PDB file of C-alpha atoms in Angstrom:
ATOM      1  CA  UNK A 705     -19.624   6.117   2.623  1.00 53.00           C
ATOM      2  CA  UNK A 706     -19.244   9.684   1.258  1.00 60.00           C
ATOM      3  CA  UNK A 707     -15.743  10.623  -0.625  1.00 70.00           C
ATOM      4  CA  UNK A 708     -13.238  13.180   0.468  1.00 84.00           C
ATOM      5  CA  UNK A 709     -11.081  14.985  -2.031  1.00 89.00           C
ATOM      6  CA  UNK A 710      -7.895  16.621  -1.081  1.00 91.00           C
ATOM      7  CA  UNK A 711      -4.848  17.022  -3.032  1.00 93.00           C
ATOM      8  CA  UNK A 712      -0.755  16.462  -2.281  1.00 94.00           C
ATOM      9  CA  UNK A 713       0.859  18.832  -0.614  1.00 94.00           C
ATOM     10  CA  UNK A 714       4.539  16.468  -0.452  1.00 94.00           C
ATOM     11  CA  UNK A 715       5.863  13.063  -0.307  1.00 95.00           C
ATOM     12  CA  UNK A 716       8.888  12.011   1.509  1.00 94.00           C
ATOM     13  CA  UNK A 717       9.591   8.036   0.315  1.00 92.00           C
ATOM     14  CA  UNK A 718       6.021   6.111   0.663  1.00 94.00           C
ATOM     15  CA  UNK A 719       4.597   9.062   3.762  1.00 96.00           C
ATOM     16  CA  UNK A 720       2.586  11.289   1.823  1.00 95.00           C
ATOM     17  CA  UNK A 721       1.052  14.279   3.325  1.00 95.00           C
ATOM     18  CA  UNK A 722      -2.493  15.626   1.898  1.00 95.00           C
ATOM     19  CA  UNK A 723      -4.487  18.632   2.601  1.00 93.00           C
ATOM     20  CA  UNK A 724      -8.051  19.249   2.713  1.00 87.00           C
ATOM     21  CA  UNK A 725      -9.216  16.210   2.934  1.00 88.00           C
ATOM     22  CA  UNK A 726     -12.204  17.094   5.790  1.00 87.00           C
ATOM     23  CA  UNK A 727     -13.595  14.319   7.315  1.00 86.00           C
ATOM     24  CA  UNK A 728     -10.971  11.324   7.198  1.00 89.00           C
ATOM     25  CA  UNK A 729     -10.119   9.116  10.151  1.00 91.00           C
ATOM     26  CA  UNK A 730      -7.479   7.248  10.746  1.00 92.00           C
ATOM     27  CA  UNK A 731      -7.528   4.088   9.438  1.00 91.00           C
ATOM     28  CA  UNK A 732      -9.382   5.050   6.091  1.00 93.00           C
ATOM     29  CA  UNK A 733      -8.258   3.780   2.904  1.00 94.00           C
ATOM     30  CA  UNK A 734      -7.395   6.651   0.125  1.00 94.00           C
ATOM     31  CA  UNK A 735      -6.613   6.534  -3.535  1.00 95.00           C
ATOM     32  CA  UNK A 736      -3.557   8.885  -3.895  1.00 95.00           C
ATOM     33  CA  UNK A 737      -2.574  10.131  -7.572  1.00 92.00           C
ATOM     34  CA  UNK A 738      -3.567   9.865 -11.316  1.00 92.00           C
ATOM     35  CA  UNK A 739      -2.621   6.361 -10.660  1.00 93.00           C
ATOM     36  CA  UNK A 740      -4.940   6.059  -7.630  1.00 94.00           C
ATOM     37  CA  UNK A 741      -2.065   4.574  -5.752  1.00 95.00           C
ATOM     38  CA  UNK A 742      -3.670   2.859  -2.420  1.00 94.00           C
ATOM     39  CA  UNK A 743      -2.848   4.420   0.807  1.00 95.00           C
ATOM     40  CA  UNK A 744      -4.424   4.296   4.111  1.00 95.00           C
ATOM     41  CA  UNK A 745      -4.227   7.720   6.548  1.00 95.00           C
ATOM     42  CA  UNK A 746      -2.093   6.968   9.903  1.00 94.00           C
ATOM     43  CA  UNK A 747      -2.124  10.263  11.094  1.00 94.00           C
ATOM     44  CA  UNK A 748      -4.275  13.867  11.082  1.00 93.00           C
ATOM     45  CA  UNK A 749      -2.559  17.019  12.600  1.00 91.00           C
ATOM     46  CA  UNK A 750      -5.336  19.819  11.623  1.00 89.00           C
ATOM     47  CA  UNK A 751      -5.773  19.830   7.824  1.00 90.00           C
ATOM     48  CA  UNK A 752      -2.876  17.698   7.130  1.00 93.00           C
ATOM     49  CA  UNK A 753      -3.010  14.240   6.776  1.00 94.00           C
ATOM     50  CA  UNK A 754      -0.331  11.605   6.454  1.00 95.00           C
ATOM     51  CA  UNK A 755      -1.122   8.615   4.589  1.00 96.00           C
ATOM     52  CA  UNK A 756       1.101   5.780   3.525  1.00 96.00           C
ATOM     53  CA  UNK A 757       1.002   4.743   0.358  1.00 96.00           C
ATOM     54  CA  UNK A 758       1.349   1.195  -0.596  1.00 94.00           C
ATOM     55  CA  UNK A 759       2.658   0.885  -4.035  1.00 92.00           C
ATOM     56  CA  UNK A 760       5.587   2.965  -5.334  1.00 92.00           C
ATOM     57  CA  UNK A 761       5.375   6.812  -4.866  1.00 93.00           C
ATOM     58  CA  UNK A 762       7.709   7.677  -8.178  1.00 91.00           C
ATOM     59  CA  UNK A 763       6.302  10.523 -10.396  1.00 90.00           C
ATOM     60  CA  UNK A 764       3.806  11.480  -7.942  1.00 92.00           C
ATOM     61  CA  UNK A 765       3.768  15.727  -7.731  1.00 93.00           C
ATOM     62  CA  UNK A 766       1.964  17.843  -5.248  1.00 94.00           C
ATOM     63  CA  UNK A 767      -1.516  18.987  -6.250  1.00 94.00           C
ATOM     64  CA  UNK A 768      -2.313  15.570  -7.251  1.00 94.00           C
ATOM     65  CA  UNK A 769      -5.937  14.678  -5.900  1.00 94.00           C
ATOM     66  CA  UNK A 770      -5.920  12.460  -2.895  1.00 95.00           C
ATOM     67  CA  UNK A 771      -9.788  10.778  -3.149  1.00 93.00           C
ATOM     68  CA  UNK A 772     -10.356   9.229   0.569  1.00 92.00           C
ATOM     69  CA  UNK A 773     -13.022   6.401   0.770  1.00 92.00           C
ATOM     70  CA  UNK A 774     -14.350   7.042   4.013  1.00 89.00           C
ATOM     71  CA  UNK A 775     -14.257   3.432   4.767  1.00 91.00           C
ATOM     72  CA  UNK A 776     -10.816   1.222   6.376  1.00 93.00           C
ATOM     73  CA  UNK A 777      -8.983  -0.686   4.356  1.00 92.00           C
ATOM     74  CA  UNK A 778     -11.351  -3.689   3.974  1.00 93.00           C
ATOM     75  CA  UNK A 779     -10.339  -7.577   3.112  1.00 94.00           C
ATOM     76  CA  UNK A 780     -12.679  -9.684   0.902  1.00 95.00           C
ATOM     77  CA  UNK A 781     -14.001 -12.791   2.677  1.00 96.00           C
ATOM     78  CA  UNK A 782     -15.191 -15.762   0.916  1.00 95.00           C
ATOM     79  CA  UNK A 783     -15.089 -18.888  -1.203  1.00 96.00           C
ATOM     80  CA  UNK A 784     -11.808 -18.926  -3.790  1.00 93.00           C
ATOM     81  CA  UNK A 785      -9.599 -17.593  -1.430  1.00 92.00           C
ATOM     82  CA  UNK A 786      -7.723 -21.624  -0.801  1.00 89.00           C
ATOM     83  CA  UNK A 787      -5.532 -22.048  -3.447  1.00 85.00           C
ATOM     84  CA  UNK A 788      -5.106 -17.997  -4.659  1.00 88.00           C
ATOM     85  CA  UNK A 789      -1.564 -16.567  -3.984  1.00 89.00           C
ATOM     86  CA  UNK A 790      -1.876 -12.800  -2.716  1.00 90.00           C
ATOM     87  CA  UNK A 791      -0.054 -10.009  -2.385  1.00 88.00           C
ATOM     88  CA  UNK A 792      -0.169  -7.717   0.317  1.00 87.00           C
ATOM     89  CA  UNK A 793      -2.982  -5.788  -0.896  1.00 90.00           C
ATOM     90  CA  UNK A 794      -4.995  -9.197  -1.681  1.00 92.00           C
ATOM     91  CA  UNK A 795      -4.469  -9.473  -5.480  1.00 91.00           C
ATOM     92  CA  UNK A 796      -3.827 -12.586  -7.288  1.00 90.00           C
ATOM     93  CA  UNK A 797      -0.306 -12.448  -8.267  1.00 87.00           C
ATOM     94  CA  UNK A 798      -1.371 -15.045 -11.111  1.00 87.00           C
ATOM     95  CA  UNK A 799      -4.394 -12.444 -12.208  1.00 89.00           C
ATOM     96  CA  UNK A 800      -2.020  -9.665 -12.398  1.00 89.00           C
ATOM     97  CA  UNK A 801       0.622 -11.714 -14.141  1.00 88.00           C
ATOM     98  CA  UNK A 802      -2.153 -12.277 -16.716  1.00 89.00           C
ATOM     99  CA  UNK A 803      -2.970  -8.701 -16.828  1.00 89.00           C
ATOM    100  CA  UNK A 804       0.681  -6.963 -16.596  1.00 88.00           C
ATOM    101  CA  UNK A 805       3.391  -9.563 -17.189  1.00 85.00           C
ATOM    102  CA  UNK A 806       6.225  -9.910 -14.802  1.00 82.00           C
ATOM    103  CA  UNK A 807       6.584  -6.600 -14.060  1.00 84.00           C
ATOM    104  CA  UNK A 808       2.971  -5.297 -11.686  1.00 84.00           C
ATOM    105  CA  UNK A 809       2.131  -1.251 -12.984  1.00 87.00           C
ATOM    106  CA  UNK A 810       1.171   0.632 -10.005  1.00 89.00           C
ATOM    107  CA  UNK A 811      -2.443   1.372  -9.722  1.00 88.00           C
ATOM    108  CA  UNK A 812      -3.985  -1.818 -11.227  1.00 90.00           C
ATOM    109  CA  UNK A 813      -6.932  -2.875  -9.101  1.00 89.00           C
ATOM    110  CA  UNK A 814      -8.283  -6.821  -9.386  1.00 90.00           C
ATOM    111  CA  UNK A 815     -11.105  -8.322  -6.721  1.00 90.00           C
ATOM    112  CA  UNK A 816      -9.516 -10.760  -4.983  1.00 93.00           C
ATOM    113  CA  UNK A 817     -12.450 -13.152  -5.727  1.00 93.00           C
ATOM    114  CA  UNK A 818     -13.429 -14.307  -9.142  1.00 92.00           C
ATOM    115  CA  UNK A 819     -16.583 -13.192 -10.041  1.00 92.00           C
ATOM    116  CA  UNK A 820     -17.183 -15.494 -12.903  1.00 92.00           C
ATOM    117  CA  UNK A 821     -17.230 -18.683 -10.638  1.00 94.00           C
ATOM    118  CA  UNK A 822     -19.873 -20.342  -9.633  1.00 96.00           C
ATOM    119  CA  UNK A 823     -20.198 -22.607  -6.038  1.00 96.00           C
ATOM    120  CA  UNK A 824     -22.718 -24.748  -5.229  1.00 96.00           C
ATOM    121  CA  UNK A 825     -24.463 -23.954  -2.397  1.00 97.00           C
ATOM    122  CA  UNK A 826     -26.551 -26.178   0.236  1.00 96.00           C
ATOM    123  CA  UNK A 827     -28.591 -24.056   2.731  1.00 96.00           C
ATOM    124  CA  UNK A 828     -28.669 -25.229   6.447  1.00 96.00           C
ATOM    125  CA  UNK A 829     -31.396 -22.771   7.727  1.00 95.00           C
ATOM    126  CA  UNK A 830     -35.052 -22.538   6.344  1.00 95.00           C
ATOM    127  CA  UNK A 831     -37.633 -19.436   5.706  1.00 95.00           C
ATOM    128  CA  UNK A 832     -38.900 -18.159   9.197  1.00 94.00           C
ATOM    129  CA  UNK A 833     -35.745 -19.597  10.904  1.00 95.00           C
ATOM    130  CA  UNK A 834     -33.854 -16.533  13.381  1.00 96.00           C
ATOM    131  CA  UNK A 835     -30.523 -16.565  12.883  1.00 96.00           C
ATOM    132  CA  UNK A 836     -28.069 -13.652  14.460  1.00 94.00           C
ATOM    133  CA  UNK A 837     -24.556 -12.930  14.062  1.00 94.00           C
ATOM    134  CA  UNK A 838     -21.797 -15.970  13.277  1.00 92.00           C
ATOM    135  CA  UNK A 839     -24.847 -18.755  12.767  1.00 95.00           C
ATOM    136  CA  UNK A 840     -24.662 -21.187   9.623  1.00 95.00           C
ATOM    137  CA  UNK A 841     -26.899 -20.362   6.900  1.00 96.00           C
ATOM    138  CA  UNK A 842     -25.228 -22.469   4.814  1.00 97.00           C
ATOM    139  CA  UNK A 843     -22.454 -24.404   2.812  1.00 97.00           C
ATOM    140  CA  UNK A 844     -19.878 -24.512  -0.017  1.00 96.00           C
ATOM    141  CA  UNK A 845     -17.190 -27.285  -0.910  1.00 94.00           C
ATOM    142  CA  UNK A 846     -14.464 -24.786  -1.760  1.00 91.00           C
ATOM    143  CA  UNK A 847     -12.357 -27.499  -2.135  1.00 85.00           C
ATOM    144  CA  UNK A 848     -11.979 -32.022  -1.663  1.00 82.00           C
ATOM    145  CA  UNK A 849     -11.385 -31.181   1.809  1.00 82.00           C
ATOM    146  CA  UNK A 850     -12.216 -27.663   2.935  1.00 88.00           C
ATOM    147  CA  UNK A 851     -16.021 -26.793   3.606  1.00 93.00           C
ATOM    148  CA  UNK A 852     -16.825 -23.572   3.497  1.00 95.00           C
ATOM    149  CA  UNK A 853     -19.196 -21.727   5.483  1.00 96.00           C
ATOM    150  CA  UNK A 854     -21.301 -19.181   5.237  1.00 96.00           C
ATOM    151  CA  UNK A 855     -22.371 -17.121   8.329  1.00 96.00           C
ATOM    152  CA  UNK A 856     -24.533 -14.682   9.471  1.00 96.00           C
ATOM    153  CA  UNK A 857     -22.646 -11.082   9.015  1.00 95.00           C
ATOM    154  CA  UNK A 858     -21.472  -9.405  12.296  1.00 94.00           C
ATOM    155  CA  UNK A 859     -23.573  -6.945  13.635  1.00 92.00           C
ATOM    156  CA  UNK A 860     -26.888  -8.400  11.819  1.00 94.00           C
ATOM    157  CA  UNK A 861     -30.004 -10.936  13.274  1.00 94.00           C
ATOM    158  CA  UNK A 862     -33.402 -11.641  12.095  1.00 96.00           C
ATOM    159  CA  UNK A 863     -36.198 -13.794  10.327  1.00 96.00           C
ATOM    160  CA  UNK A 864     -34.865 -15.959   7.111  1.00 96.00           C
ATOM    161  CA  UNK A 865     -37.463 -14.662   4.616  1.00 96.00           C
ATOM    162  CA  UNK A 866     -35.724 -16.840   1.101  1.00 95.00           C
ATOM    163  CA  UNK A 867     -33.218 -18.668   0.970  1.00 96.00           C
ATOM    164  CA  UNK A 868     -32.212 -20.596  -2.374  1.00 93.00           C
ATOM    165  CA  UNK A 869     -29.843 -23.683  -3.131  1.00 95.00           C
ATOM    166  CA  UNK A 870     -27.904 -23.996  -6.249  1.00 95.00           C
ATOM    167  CA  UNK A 871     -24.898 -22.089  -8.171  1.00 96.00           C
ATOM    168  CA  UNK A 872     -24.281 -18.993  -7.505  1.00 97.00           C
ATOM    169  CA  UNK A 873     -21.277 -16.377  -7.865  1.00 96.00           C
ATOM    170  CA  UNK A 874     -19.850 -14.622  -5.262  1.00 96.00           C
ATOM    171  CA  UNK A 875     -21.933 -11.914  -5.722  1.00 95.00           C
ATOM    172  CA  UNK A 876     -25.357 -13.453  -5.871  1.00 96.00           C
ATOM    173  CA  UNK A 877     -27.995 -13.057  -3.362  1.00 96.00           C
ATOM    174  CA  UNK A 878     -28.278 -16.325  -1.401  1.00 96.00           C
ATOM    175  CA  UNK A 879     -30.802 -15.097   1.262  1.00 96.00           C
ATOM    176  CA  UNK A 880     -32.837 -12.467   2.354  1.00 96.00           C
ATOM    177  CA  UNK A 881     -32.857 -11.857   6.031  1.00 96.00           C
ATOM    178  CA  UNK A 882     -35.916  -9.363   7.551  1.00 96.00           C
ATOM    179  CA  UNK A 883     -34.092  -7.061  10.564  1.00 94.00           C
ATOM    180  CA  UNK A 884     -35.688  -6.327  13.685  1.00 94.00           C
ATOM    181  CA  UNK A 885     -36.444  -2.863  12.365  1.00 94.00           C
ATOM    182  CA  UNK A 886     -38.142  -4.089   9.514  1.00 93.00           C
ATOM    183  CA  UNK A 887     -35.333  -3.781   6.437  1.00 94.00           C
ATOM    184  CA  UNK A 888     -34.789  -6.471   4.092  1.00 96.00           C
ATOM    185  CA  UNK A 889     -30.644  -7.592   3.860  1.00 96.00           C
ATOM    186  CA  UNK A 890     -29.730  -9.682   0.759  1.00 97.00           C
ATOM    187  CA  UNK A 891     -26.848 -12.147   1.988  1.00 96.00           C
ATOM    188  CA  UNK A 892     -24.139 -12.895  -0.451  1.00 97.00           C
ATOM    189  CA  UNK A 893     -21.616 -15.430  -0.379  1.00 97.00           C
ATOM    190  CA  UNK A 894     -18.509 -12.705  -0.138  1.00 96.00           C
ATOM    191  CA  UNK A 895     -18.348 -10.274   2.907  1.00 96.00           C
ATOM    192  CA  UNK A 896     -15.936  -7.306   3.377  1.00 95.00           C
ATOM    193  CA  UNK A 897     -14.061  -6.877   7.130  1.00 95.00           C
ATOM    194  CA  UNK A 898     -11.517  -4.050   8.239  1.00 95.00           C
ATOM    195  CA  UNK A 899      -8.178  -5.540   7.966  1.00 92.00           C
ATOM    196  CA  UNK A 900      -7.129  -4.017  11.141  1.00 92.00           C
ATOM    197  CA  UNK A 901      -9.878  -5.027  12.992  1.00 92.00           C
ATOM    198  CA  UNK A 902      -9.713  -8.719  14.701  1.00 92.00           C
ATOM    199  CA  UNK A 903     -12.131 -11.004  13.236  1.00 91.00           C
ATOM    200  CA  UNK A 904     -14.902 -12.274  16.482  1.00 90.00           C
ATOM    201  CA  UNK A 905     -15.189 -15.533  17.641  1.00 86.00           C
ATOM    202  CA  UNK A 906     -18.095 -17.015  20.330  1.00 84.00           C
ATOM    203  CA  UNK A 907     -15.884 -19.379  22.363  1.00 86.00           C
ATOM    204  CA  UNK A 908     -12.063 -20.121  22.297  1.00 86.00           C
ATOM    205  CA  UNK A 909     -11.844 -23.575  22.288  1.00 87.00           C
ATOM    206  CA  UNK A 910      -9.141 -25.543  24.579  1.00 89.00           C
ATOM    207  CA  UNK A 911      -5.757 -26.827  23.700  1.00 89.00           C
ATOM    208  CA  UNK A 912      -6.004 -30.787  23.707  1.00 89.00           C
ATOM    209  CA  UNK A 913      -4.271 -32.330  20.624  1.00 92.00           C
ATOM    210  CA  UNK A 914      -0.868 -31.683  18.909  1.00 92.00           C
ATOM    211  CA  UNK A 915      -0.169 -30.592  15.625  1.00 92.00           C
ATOM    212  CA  UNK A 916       2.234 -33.267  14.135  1.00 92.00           C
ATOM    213  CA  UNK A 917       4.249 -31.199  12.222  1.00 90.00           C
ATOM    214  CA  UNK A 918       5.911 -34.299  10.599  1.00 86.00           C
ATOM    215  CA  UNK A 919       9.630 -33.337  12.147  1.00 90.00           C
ATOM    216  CA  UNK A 920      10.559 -35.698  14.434  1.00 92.00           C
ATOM    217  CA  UNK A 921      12.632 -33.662  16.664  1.00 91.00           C
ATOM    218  CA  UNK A 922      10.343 -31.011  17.255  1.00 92.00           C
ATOM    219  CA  UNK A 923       7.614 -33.174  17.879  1.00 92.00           C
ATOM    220  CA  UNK A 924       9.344 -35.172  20.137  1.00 93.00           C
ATOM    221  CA  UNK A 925      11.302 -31.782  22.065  1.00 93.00           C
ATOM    222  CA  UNK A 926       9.230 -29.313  20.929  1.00 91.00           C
ATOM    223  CA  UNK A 927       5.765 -30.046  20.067  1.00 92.00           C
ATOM    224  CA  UNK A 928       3.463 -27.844  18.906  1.00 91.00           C
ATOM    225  CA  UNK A 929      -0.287 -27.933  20.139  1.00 91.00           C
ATOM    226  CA  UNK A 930      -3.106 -27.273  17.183  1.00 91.00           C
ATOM    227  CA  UNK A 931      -4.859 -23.575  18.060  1.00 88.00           C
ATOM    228  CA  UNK A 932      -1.154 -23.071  19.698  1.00 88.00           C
ATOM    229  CA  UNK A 933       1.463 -20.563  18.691  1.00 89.00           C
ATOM    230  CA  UNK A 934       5.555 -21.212  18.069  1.00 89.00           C
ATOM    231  CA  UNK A 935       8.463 -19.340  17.327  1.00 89.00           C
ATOM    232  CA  UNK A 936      12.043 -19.674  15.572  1.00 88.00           C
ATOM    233  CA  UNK A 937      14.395 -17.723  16.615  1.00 90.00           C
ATOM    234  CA  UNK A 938      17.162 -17.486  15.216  1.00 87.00           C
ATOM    235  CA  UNK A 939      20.710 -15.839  13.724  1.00 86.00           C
ATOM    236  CA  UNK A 940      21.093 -15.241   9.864  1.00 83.00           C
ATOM    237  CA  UNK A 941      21.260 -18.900   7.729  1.00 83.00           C
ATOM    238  CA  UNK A 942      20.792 -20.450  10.670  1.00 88.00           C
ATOM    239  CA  UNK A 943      17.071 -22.353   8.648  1.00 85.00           C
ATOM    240  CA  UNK A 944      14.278 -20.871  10.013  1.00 84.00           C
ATOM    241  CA  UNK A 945      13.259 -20.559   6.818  1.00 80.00           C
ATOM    242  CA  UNK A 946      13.797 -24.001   5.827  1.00 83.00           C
ATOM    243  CA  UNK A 947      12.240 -25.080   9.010  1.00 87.00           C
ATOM    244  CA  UNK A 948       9.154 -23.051   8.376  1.00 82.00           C
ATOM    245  CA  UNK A 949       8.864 -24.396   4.789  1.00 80.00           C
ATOM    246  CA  UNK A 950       9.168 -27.993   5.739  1.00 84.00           C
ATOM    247  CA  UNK A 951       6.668 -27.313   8.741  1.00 85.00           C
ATOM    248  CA  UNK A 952       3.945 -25.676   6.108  1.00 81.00           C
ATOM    249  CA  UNK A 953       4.495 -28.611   3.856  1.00 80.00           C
ATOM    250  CA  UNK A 954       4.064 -31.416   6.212  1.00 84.00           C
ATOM    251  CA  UNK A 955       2.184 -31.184   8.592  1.00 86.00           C
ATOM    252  CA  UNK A 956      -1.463 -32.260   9.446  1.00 86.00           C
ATOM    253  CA  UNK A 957      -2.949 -29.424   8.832  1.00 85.00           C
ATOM    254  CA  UNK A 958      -6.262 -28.679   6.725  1.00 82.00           C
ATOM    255  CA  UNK A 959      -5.080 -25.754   5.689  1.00 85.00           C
ATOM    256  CA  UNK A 960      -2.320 -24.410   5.460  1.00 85.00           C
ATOM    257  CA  UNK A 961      -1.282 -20.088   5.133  1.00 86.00           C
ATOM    258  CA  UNK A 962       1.984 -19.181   4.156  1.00 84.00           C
ATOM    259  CA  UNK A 963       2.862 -15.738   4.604  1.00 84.00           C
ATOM    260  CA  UNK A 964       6.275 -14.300   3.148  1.00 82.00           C
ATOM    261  CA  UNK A 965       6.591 -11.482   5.216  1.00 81.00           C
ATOM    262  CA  UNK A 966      10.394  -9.817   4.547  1.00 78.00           C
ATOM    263  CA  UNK A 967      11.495 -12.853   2.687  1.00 75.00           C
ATOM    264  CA  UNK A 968      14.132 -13.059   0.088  1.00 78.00           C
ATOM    265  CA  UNK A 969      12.918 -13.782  -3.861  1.00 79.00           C
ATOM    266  CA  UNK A 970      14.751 -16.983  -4.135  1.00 79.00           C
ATOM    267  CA  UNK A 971      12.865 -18.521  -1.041  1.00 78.00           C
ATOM    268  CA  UNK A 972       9.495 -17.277  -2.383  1.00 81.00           C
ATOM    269  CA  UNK A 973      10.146 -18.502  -5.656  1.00 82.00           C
ATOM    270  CA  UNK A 974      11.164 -22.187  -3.819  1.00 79.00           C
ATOM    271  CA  UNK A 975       7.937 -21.849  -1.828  1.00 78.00           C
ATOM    272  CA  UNK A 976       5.972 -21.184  -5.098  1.00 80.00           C
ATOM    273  CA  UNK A 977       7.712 -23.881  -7.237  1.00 81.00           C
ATOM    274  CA  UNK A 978       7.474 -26.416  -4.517  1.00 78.00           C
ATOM    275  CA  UNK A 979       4.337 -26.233  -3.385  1.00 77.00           C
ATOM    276  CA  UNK A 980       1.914 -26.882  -5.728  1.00 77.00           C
ATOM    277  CA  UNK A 981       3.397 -30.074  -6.433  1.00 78.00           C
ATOM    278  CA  UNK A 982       3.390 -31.581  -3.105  1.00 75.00           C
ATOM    279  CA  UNK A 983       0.943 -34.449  -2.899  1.00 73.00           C
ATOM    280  CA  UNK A 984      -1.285 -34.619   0.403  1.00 72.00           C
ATOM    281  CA  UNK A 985      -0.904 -37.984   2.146  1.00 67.00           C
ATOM    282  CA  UNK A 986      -4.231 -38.176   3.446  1.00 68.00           C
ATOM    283  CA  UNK A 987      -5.978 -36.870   0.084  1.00 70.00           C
ATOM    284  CA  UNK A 988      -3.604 -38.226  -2.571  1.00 72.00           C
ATOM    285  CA  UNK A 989      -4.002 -34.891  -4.395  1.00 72.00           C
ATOM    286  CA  UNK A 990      -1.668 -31.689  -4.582  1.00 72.00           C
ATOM    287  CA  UNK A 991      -1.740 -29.479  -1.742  1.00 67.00           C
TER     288      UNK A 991
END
């Protein structure tokens, strides 16, 4: 994707409005500032184009560059994210405690995967097999419990031409898959998908076991099917909260995603305390 440059022409809170920057669509991710704040544009009236920033706007002055990717906002996909806390931006609050202290500078940029790990990986496919979108190529234990695996990318299909097992890094090649058209595609075990854009699936599958969330009365009142969706509604301090927290720890689930979406410090700091030490019933090892 080419680069657009455009500069700052003012900023009103986290909305900041750039000119000249020909070519963006909505949706694409900029880097606003000396700081290359992130920012992604939500709307384009002519040459003007409002982006909202995503990290603190203080100090930032019109005429600043405004450098837009020409790509969406994209999420990194693949083995290391279990066990990683993130922000909203996906960066490891315990990488950028390492690299900043308690208090995060605006601007700092970490991949959300480690690059210096290695995973072992066990190939399910062959040379010559054909293989399209969403199949298995292959495996990774990310974890005593969680196996991760590695598909086909959307949008791609072909011949298997290599295909190696052993430790590799995120980053490696894995596999080689020939294209109907003829071009070679290395396959890696990280992939990159548009955070706006739902991820596919080739079948929903049916509703037909609960999810014993290990609270009594909502299992017995309330119970909560596994692929299923619930609320909590609810007035101020009335424990949603708590009930949420106690749901995420106990229940029977593999895995388990807690997001902290408008929560107050003290909770996420419970959350983050608590957590970790929690032993798994059915694994006798911390969550």
């Amino acid at each position: 994707m080419s680069q657009q440059v455009g500069a700052i022409k003012r900023i009103n809170g986290s909305l900041v409005v750039a000119e000249g920057l020909r070519g963006a669509r909505t949706g694409d991710a900029v880097y606003i500032g000396e700081l290359r704040l992130i920012g992604e544009v939500v709307r384009i009236s002519g040459d003007l184009v409002a982006l909202q920033c995503y990290e603190d706007t203080s100090g930032l002055r019109p005429g600043e560059l405004v450098i837009g990717t020409g790509a969406p906002l994209m999420a990194e996909l693949g083995p290391g994210l279990i066990g990683e806390i993130f922000d909203g931006l996906e960066r490891s609050e315990i990488e950028l405690w390492k690299l900043t202290g308690p208090f995060i500078r605006r601007g700092v940029r970490i991949a959300p995967l480690r690059r210096d790990r290695r995973w072992g990986f066990e190939p399910r496919v062959k040379p010559g097999d054909e293989v399209e979108e969403g199949d298995v190529i292959g495996v990774v234990q990310e974890s005593s419990v969680v196996e991760h695996r590695i598909l086909v990318p959307v949008g791609l299909r072909g011949v298997i031409e290599s295909i190696e097992e052993g430790s590799f890094t995120v980053d490696d090649t894995i596999a080689v898959l020939v294209a109907p058209d003829g071009r070679r595609i290395p396959l890696k075990l990280v992939q990159y998908w548009p955070v706006r854009i739902p991820r596919p699936y080739r079948e929903r599958v049916p509703i037909d076991r609960p999810l014993i969330t290990g609270q009594r009365v909502i299992d017995t009142f309330f119970p909560v099917a596994k692929g299923g969706t619930a609320a909590i509604p609810g007035g101020f301090g009335s424990g949603k909260t708590i009930t949420l927290q106690q749901i995420a720890k106990w229940s029977d689930a593999d895995i388990v995603i807690y997001i902290g979406c408008g929560e107050r410090g003290n909770e996420m700091a419970d959350i983050l305390t608590h957590f970790p030490e929690l032993e798994d019933p059915r694994t006798g090892k911390k969550l």
